[in-house]
mmCIF file of C-alpha atoms in Angstrom:
data_model
loop_
_atom_site.group_PDB
_atom_site.id
_atom_site.type_symbol
_atom_site.label_atom_id
_atom_site.label_comp_id
_atom_site.label_asym_id
_atom_site.label_seq_id
_atom_site.Cartn_x
_atom_site.Cartn_y
_atom_site.Cartn_z
ATOM 1 C CA MET P 1 36.578 -47.825 153.089
ATOM 2 C CA ARG P 2 35.191 -45.117 154.971
ATOM 3 C CA ALA P 3 38.446 -43.523 155.055
ATOM 4 C CA PHE P 4 38.857 -44.131 151.456
ATOM 5 C CA SER P 5 35.878 -42.326 150.757
ATOM 6 C CA GLN P 6 36.551 -39.327 152.831
ATOM 7 C CA LEU P 7 39.802 -38.983 151.160
ATOM 8 C CA ALA P 8 38.930 -39.615 147.623
ATOM 9 C CA ILE P 9 35.742 -36.759 148.156
ATOM 10 C CA CYS P 10 38.570 -34.559 150.169
ATOM 11 C CA LEU P 11 40.453 -35.124 147.155
ATOM 12 C CA LEU P 12 37.810 -34.018 144.264
ATOM 13 C CA LEU P 13 36.725 -30.543 146.458
ATOM 14 C CA LEU P 14 40.137 -29.834 146.471
ATOM 15 C CA LEU P 15 40.978 -30.339 142.431
ATOM 16 C CA THR P 16 37.566 -29.017 141.898
ATOM 17 C CA GLY P 17 38.439 -25.865 143.977
ATOM 18 C CA CYS P 18 41.586 -25.363 142.411
ATOM 19 C CA ALA P 19 39.731 -25.853 138.718
ATOM 20 C CA TYR P 20 37.505 -23.172 139.864
ATOM 21 C CA PHE P 21 39.939 -20.260 141.000
ATOM 22 C CA GLU P 22 41.994 -20.995 137.973
ATOM 23 C CA ALA P 23 38.948 -20.068 136.184
ATOM 24 C CA SER P 24 38.458 -17.222 138.048
ATOM 25 C CA GLU P 25 42.086 -15.726 137.998
ATOM 26 C CA GLN P 26 41.924 -15.839 134.249
ATOM 27 C CA GLU P 27 43.459 -12.604 132.423
ATOM 28 C CA PRO P 28 40.859 -10.102 131.754
ATOM 29 C CA LYS P 29 40.542 -9.308 127.612
ATOM 30 C CA MET P 30 42.069 -5.501 127.621
ATOM 31 C CA MET P 31 39.624 -3.417 125.618
ATOM 32 C CA ARG P 32 41.577 0.201 125.033
ATOM 33 C CA ILE P 33 39.235 2.447 123.629
ATOM 34 C CA GLY P 34 39.798 5.938 122.457
ATOM 35 C CA ASN P 35 38.527 9.199 120.564
ATOM 36 C CA ALA P 36 40.014 12.974 119.690
ATOM 37 C CA ALA P 37 37.560 14.861 122.188
ATOM 38 C CA PRO P 38 38.674 16.610 124.937
ATOM 39 C CA ASP P 39 37.889 14.660 128.515
ATOM 40 C CA ASP P 40 34.803 16.712 129.337
ATOM 41 C CA ARG P 41 33.147 16.259 126.000
ATOM 42 C CA SER P 42 29.985 13.860 126.287
ATOM 43 C CA LEU P 43 31.845 11.431 123.725
ATOM 44 C CA SER P 44 34.732 11.225 126.213
ATOM 45 C CA GLN P 45 32.078 11.264 129.639
ATOM 46 C CA GLY P 46 30.352 8.308 127.315
ATOM 47 C CA LEU P 47 33.277 5.608 126.911
ATOM 48 C CA TYR P 48 33.853 6.438 131.007
ATOM 49 C CA SER P 49 30.491 5.535 131.220
ATOM 50 C CA PHE P 50 30.805 2.376 128.880
ATOM 51 C CA ALA P 51 34.171 0.896 130.423
ATOM 52 C CA GLU P 52 32.482 0.782 134.225
ATOM 53 C CA LYS P 53 29.012 -0.893 132.779
ATOM 54 C CA LEU P 54 30.617 -3.140 130.322
ATOM 55 C CA GLU P 55 33.532 -4.186 133.361
ATOM 56 C CA LYS P 56 30.358 -5.012 135.630
ATOM 57 C CA ARG P 57 28.460 -6.414 133.144
ATOM 58 C CA THR P 58 30.838 -9.163 132.001
ATOM 59 C CA ASN P 59 32.303 -9.460 135.489
ATOM 60 C CA GLY P 60 35.550 -8.149 134.733
ATOM 61 C CA SER P 61 36.187 -10.220 131.691
ATOM 62 C CA ILE P 62 36.864 -7.421 130.514
ATOM 63 C CA LYS P 63 39.351 -5.024 131.496
ATOM 64 C CA VAL P 64 38.600 -1.160 129.465
ATOM 65 C CA GLU P 65 40.868 1.659 129.921
ATOM 66 C CA VAL P 66 40.168 4.891 128.512
ATOM 67 C CA TYR P 67 42.448 6.865 125.907
ATOM 68 C CA THR P 68 40.793 10.473 125.569
ATOM 69 C CA ASN P 69 41.781 13.782 123.790
ATOM 70 C CA SER P 70 44.096 12.364 120.852
ATOM 71 C CA GLN P 71 46.331 10.441 123.527
ATOM 72 C CA LEU P 72 46.041 7.448 121.003
ATOM 73 C CA GLY P 73 46.539 9.531 117.839
ATOM 74 C CA GLY P 74 44.121 11.429 116.178
ATOM 75 C CA ASP P 75 40.842 9.949 114.116
ATOM 76 C CA ARG P 76 43.148 8.003 111.529
ATOM 77 C CA GLU P 77 45.427 6.531 113.610
ATOM 78 C CA LEU P 78 42.425 5.658 115.876
ATOM 79 C CA PHE P 79 40.930 3.427 112.965
ATOM 80 C CA GLU P 80 44.134 2.215 111.814
ATOM 81 C CA GLY P 81 44.357 0.820 115.605
ATOM 82 C CA MET P 82 41.527 -0.604 115.027
ATOM 83 C CA GLN P 83 42.476 -2.292 111.885
ATOM 84 C CA LEU P 84 45.663 -3.605 113.656
ATOM 85 C CA ASN P 85 44.274 -4.427 117.029
ATOM 86 C CA THR P 86 46.328 -1.741 118.907
ATOM 87 C CA VAL P 87 43.025 0.519 119.920
ATOM 88 C CA GLN P 88 40.494 -1.819 120.426
ATOM 89 C CA ALA P 89 37.419 0.420 120.234
ATOM 90 C CA ALA P 90 36.800 4.041 119.353
ATOM 91 C CA THR P 91 34.327 6.896 118.389
ATOM 92 C CA ILE P 92 35.513 8.609 115.464
ATOM 93 C CA SER P 93 33.284 11.339 113.250
ATOM 94 C CA THR P 94 32.070 9.821 109.852
ATOM 95 C CA GLY P 95 34.245 12.054 107.763
ATOM 96 C CA PRO P 96 37.828 10.425 108.834
ATOM 97 C CA ILE P 97 35.667 7.099 108.729
ATOM 98 C CA ALA P 98 35.070 7.401 104.990
ATOM 99 C CA GLN P 99 38.368 7.485 104.144
ATOM 100 C CA PHE P 100 38.654 3.608 104.615
ATOM 101 C CA ALA P 101 35.208 2.998 103.776
ATOM 102 C CA PRO P 102 33.299 5.543 100.911
ATOM 103 C CA SER P 103 29.648 5.116 101.843
ATOM 104 C CA PHE P 104 29.843 6.923 105.018
ATOM 105 C CA ASN P 105 30.756 10.328 102.876
ATOM 106 C CA VAL P 106 26.765 10.592 102.358
ATOM 107 C CA PHE P 107 26.586 11.461 105.938
ATOM 108 C CA ASP P 108 28.944 14.377 105.557
ATOM 109 C CA LEU P 109 26.832 16.519 103.207
ATOM 110 C CA PRO P 110 25.529 19.785 104.120
ATOM 111 C CA PHE P 111 22.251 20.040 105.619
ATOM 112 C CA LEU P 112 21.013 16.506 105.463
ATOM 113 C CA PHE P 113 19.465 16.521 108.550
ATOM 114 C CA PRO P 114 17.409 19.143 110.082
ATOM 115 C CA ASP P 115 17.541 17.895 113.562
ATOM 116 C CA GLU P 116 19.037 15.296 115.982
ATOM 117 C CA HIS P 117 15.572 13.343 116.097
ATOM 118 C CA THR P 118 15.863 13.238 112.328
ATOM 119 C CA ALA P 119 19.332 11.795 112.403
ATOM 120 C CA TYR P 120 18.402 9.389 114.787
ATOM 121 C CA ARG P 121 15.668 8.070 113.109
ATOM 122 C CA ILE P 122 17.480 7.254 109.881
ATOM 123 C CA LEU P 123 20.796 6.469 111.351
ATOM 124 C CA ASP P 124 19.536 3.558 113.750
ATOM 125 C CA GLY P 125 17.495 2.094 110.728
ATOM 126 C CA PRO P 126 18.161 0.194 107.790
ATOM 127 C CA ILE P 127 20.033 2.366 106.412
ATOM 128 C CA GLY P 128 22.499 3.278 109.071
ATOM 129 C CA GLU P 129 22.998 -0.555 109.965
ATOM 130 C CA GLU P 130 23.658 -1.469 106.222
ATOM 131 C CA LEU P 131 26.554 1.171 106.595
ATOM 132 C CA LEU P 132 27.999 -0.017 109.703
ATOM 133 C CA ASP P 133 28.063 -3.262 108.292
ATOM 134 C CA THR P 134 30.478 -1.778 105.289
ATOM 135 C CA LEU P 135 33.054 -1.651 107.918
ATOM 136 C CA HIS P 136 33.460 -5.205 108.317
ATOM 137 C CA ASP P 137 35.719 -5.155 104.819
ATOM 138 C CA GLN P 138 37.822 -3.178 107.380
ATOM 139 C CA ASP P 139 38.190 -5.570 110.089
ATOM 140 C CA VAL P 140 35.910 -2.895 111.806
ATOM 141 C CA ILE P 141 33.053 -3.607 113.614
ATOM 142 C CA GLY P 142 30.204 -0.976 113.482
ATOM 143 C CA ILE P 143 28.118 -0.932 116.874
ATOM 144 C CA ASN P 144 26.057 2.237 116.832
ATOM 145 C CA TYR P 145 25.830 5.900 116.316
ATOM 146 C CA TRP P 146 26.867 8.685 118.903
ATOM 147 C CA GLU P 147 27.012 11.843 118.223
ATOM 148 C CA ASN P 148 29.174 14.571 117.969
ATOM 149 C CA GLY P 149 26.379 16.785 117.281
ATOM 150 C CA PHE P 150 25.810 19.662 114.258
ATOM 151 C CA ARG P 151 28.976 21.251 113.448
ATOM 152 C CA VAL P 152 29.155 25.816 113.123
ATOM 153 C CA LEU P 153 31.555 27.992 112.299
ATOM 154 C CA SER P 154 34.015 30.048 114.104
ATOM 155 C CA ASN P 155 36.431 32.421 113.383
ATOM 156 C CA ASN P 156 38.559 35.951 114.822
ATOM 157 C CA ILE P 157 38.143 38.086 111.641
ATOM 158 C CA ARG P 158 34.318 39.422 111.721
ATOM 159 C CA GLU P 159 30.364 38.458 112.422
ATOM 160 C CA VAL P 160 29.393 35.742 109.505
ATOM 161 C CA ALA P 161 25.439 36.780 109.653
ATOM 162 C CA THR P 162 25.398 36.112 105.352
ATOM 163 C CA VAL P 163 27.117 33.837 103.048
ATOM 164 C CA GLU P 164 28.820 36.791 101.830
ATOM 165 C CA ASP P 165 30.670 36.930 105.354
ATOM 166 C CA ILE P 166 32.559 33.375 104.779
ATOM 167 C CA ALA P 167 34.338 34.376 102.063
ATOM 168 C CA GLY P 168 38.073 34.860 101.906
ATOM 169 C CA LEU P 169 38.095 32.750 105.661
ATOM 170 C CA ASP P 170 41.211 30.100 106.517
ATOM 171 C CA ILE P 171 38.995 27.362 108.161
ATOM 172 C CA ARG P 172 40.424 24.664 109.611
ATOM 173 C CA THR P 173 38.339 21.660 108.517
ATOM 174 C CA LEU P 174 38.321 17.520 108.997
ATOM 175 C CA GLU P 175 40.212 15.326 106.053
ATOM 176 C CA ASN P 176 37.626 15.134 104.134
ATOM 177 C CA LYS P 177 36.888 15.815 100.627
ATOM 178 C CA TRP P 178 33.234 17.079 101.218
ATOM 179 C CA HIS P 179 34.010 19.189 103.943
ATOM 180 C CA LEU P 180 36.392 20.438 101.720
ATOM 181 C CA ARG P 181 34.002 20.954 98.938
ATOM 182 C CA LEU P 182 31.344 22.709 101.209
ATOM 183 C CA TRP P 183 33.669 25.591 102.347
ATOM 184 C CA GLN P 184 35.313 26.072 98.998
ATOM 185 C CA GLU P 185 31.411 26.414 97.434
ATOM 186 C CA LEU P 186 31.457 29.347 99.904
ATOM 187 C CA LYS P 187 34.384 30.676 98.756
ATOM 188 C CA ALA P 188 37.030 30.334 102.118
ATOM 189 C CA ASN P 189 40.036 28.951 102.451
ATOM 190 C CA PRO P 190 39.693 25.048 103.854
ATOM 191 C CA THR P 191 42.750 23.499 105.349
ATOM 192 C CA PRO P 192 42.920 20.084 106.886
ATOM 193 C CA ILE P 193 44.146 20.248 110.378
ATOM 194 C CA ASN P 194 44.544 17.206 112.861
ATOM 195 C CA TYR P 195 42.047 18.429 116.071
ATOM 196 C CA GLY P 196 44.895 18.050 118.060
ATOM 197 C CA GLU P 197 47.194 20.575 116.534
ATOM 198 C CA LEU P 198 44.384 23.374 115.751
ATOM 199 C CA TYR P 199 44.879 25.253 119.184
ATOM 200 C CA ILE P 200 47.763 26.168 118.018
ATOM 201 C CA ALA P 201 47.160 26.675 114.508
ATOM 202 C CA LEU P 202 44.402 29.299 115.444
ATOM 203 C CA GLU P 203 46.725 30.832 118.019
ATOM 204 C CA GLN P 204 49.685 31.337 115.640
ATOM 205 C CA GLY P 205 47.290 32.272 112.601
ATOM 206 C CA THR P 206 47.765 29.378 110.792
ATOM 207 C CA VAL P 207 43.578 29.308 110.066
ATOM 208 C CA ASN P 208 41.818 32.135 111.623
ATOM 209 C CA GLY P 209 38.504 30.008 111.516
ATOM 210 C CA GLN P 210 37.392 26.487 112.311
ATOM 211 C CA GLU P 211 34.297 24.258 112.262
ATOM 212 C CA ASN P 212 33.234 21.838 115.055
ATOM 213 C CA PRO P 213 30.353 21.010 117.348
ATOM 214 C CA VAL P 214 29.886 23.855 120.571
ATOM 215 C CA GLY P 215 30.935 21.442 122.616
ATOM 216 C CA ASN P 216 34.375 21.056 121.230
ATOM 217 C CA ILE P 217 34.831 24.864 121.000
ATOM 218 C CA VAL P 218 34.363 25.014 124.875
ATOM 219 C CA ASN P 219 36.246 22.221 125.748
ATOM 220 C CA SER P 220 39.105 22.338 123.534
ATOM 221 C CA HIS P 221 39.263 26.478 124.443
ATOM 222 C CA PHE P 222 38.924 27.660 120.837
ATOM 223 C CA TYR P 223 36.869 30.443 122.592
ATOM 224 C CA GLU P 224 39.977 31.598 123.623
ATOM 225 C CA VAL P 225 41.755 32.461 120.468
ATOM 226 C CA GLN P 226 38.613 32.823 118.399
ATOM 227 C CA THR P 227 35.638 35.853 118.360
ATOM 228 C CA TYR P 228 32.475 34.984 116.676
ATOM 229 C CA VAL P 229 30.427 31.557 116.465
ATOM 230 C CA THR P 230 27.602 31.301 113.976
ATOM 231 C CA ARG P 231 24.937 28.728 114.395
ATOM 232 C CA THR P 232 25.024 27.602 110.893
ATOM 233 C CA ASN P 233 25.038 23.921 111.985
ATOM 234 C CA HIS P 234 26.204 22.924 108.304
ATOM 235 C CA ILE P 235 26.687 19.279 109.047
ATOM 236 C CA TYR P 236 25.225 16.732 111.378
ATOM 237 C CA ASN P 237 27.771 14.921 113.044
ATOM 238 C CA ALA P 238 27.268 11.468 113.944
ATOM 239 C CA SER P 239 30.156 9.764 115.593
ATOM 240 C CA PRO P 240 30.450 5.927 115.430
ATOM 241 C CA PHE P 241 31.283 3.847 118.322
ATOM 242 C CA MET P 242 33.725 1.371 116.352
ATOM 243 C CA VAL P 243 35.128 -2.088 117.593
ATOM 244 C CA SER P 244 38.253 -3.817 116.670
ATOM 245 C CA LYS P 245 37.294 -7.052 114.313
ATOM 246 C CA LYS P 246 40.404 -8.860 115.562
ATOM 247 C CA PHE P 247 39.396 -8.433 119.190
ATOM 248 C CA TRP P 248 35.964 -8.957 118.531
ATOM 249 C CA GLU P 249 36.761 -12.706 117.702
ATOM 250 C CA THR P 250 38.364 -13.148 120.626
ATOM 251 C CA LEU P 251 35.227 -12.694 122.583
ATOM 252 C CA THR P 252 32.786 -14.847 123.485
ATOM 253 C CA ALA P 253 29.063 -14.997 122.229
ATOM 254 C CA GLU P 254 28.059 -13.607 125.646
ATOM 255 C CA GLU P 255 30.961 -11.161 125.893
ATOM 256 C CA GLN P 256 29.774 -9.911 122.548
ATOM 257 C CA GLU P 257 26.178 -9.220 123.725
ATOM 258 C CA ALA P 258 27.141 -6.970 126.617
ATOM 259 C CA VAL P 259 29.274 -5.001 124.237
ATOM 260 C CA ARG P 260 26.479 -4.148 122.035
ATOM 261 C CA ASN P 261 23.679 -4.133 125.241
ATOM 262 C CA VAL P 262 26.136 -1.455 126.924
ATOM 263 C CA ALA P 263 27.106 0.860 123.471
ATOM 264 C CA GLY P 264 23.632 0.887 123.436
ATOM 265 C CA GLU P 265 22.543 2.080 126.951
ATOM 266 C CA VAL P 266 25.670 4.598 126.619
ATOM 267 C CA GLN P 267 24.197 5.601 123.352
ATOM 268 C CA GLU P 268 21.298 6.686 124.271
ATOM 269 C CA GLU P 269 22.666 8.552 127.519
ATOM 270 C CA GLN P 270 25.483 10.607 125.604
ATOM 271 C CA ARG P 271 22.644 12.081 123.041
ATOM 272 C CA GLU P 272 20.707 13.123 125.764
ATOM 273 C CA ALA P 273 23.978 14.689 127.638
ATOM 274 C CA ASN P 274 25.046 16.387 124.029
ATOM 275 C CA GLN P 275 22.276 17.953 123.768
ATOM 276 C CA GLU P 276 22.183 19.519 126.720
ATOM 277 C CA GLU P 277 25.925 20.291 126.252
ATOM 278 C CA THR P 278 25.390 22.315 123.114
ATOM 279 C CA GLU P 279 22.915 24.727 124.680
ATOM 280 C CA THR P 280 24.818 25.024 127.871
ATOM 281 C CA SER P 281 28.181 25.569 125.830
ATOM 282 C CA TYR P 282 26.521 28.368 123.679
ATOM 283 C CA ASP P 283 25.500 30.759 127.015
ATOM 284 C CA TYR P 284 29.153 30.082 128.098
ATOM 285 C CA LEU P 285 30.317 31.273 125.338
ATOM 286 C CA GLU P 286 28.558 34.286 125.362
ATOM 287 C CA GLU P 287 29.164 34.728 128.926
ATOM 288 C CA GLN P 288 33.150 34.904 127.929
ATOM 289 C CA GLY P 289 32.231 37.314 125.307
ATOM 290 C CA ILE P 290 32.058 35.653 122.317
ATOM 291 C CA VAL P 291 29.512 37.060 119.629
ATOM 292 C CA VAL P 292 26.812 34.159 119.021
ATOM 293 C CA THR P 293 25.090 34.601 115.868
ATOM 294 C CA GLU P 294 21.640 32.921 115.021
ATOM 295 C CA LEU P 295 20.918 33.133 111.116
ATOM 296 C CA SER P 296 17.815 34.734 109.947
ATOM 297 C CA GLU P 297 16.097 32.211 108.067
ATOM 298 C CA GLN P 298 16.779 33.972 104.297
ATOM 299 C CA ALA P 299 20.368 33.728 105.583
ATOM 300 C CA PHE P 300 19.920 30.429 106.472
ATOM 301 C CA THR P 301 18.207 29.072 102.899
ATOM 302 C CA ARG P 302 20.620 30.870 100.857
ATOM 303 C CA LEU P 303 23.323 28.810 102.973
ATOM 304 C CA GLN P 304 21.685 25.787 101.570
ATOM 305 C CA GLN P 305 21.517 26.835 98.290
ATOM 306 C CA ALA P 306 24.846 27.651 97.916
ATOM 307 C CA THR P 307 26.254 24.508 99.030
ATOM 308 C CA GLU P 308 23.557 22.298 96.704
ATOM 309 C CA PRO P 309 26.528 21.830 94.132
ATOM 310 C CA VAL P 310 28.163 19.744 96.883
ATOM 311 C CA LEU P 311 25.096 16.983 96.631
ATOM 312 C CA GLU P 312 25.128 17.303 93.340
ATOM 313 C CA GLN P 313 28.904 16.239 93.016
ATOM 314 C CA PHE P 314 28.521 13.665 95.364
ATOM 315 C CA ARG P 315 25.438 11.959 93.148
ATOM 316 C CA PHE P 316 27.728 12.447 90.096
ATOM 317 C CA GLU P 317 30.143 10.337 91.896
ATOM 318 C CA TYR P 318 28.273 8.168 93.785
ATOM 319 C CA GLY P 319 24.993 7.700 92.167
ATOM 320 C CA ASN P 320 21.611 8.689 93.540
ATOM 321 C CA GLU P 321 20.406 5.757 95.076
ATOM 322 C CA LEU P 322 21.935 6.063 98.883
ATOM 323 C CA LEU P 323 20.833 9.574 98.948
ATOM 324 C CA GLU P 324 18.352 9.342 97.171
ATOM 325 C CA ARG P 325 17.056 7.062 99.768
ATOM 326 C CA ILE P 326 18.051 9.281 102.950
ATOM 327 C CA ILE P 327 16.045 11.931 101.668
ATOM 328 C CA GLN P 328 12.631 9.768 101.157
ATOM 329 C CA GLU P 329 12.925 8.840 104.436
ATOM 330 C CA ARG P 330 14.175 11.972 105.818
ATOM 331 C CA ASP P 331 11.224 13.536 104.452
ATOM 332 C CA LYS P 332 8.538 10.834 105.841
#
């Protein structure tokens, strides 16, 4: 009887051990994440940090692969990839997102935010959350807002110190209606070009200028084919971190919570790193012989005034409610 009991216990332990082994050896859920930014940029480094933290936080139940520098395609391809679940997560500037979720157009209006901390207050508050929720209809889960930074102007024709200096420049811009309207109002010639093709377009003279956060100008080596940079800060560029809805629904509640928590930690790290990157990038450009121009207060005010018709056109097409809510919150 005792021998039988011992045999039963051994069998039970063996079976339990096998069950545990099988559970622990389950295939991890693969999460391919990407962006269009250069590998050295804070946005890309944020993705690497997210991958490391999430794998550790989930004990390897989620395996993360990072693809920066448009390896999975440009912004549109990344968003469509999330819809199809061929890409599981990405950071994309709000401009391209607006092609799929029109409410995001409001974040690409000129001179909406005077500084980063005002932007954080609105993006991380009820207004930002509401816009992230609109992505559900596009089979994408909006998690939070990372930072691309304030966009500035560069060109290889002349120094831009006044509004009049912008007229006639051929400027690459995002494939976004409001970015195009902005430069049209300033009498430039805007042309949408995929970010991955921009260096060649500048080198070959397809365009003679472009506008991007200064970190992109450095890390994508645009300074090699540009001569002048002006700190226009015309648009604050948030870069939402998003997850494919189809992938999200395969995650357990614990895994979903881990994704949100890790994305929140990385958001804080990435924003701080991006601000540091901005200042060091300007120093680097000057060391490379680039003429960096700080607009006078008068020139900056004239630039804002010249782009006011863009806001009026937005009000005409989308109404005033969302924009006024942001302005009221901004001016508190």
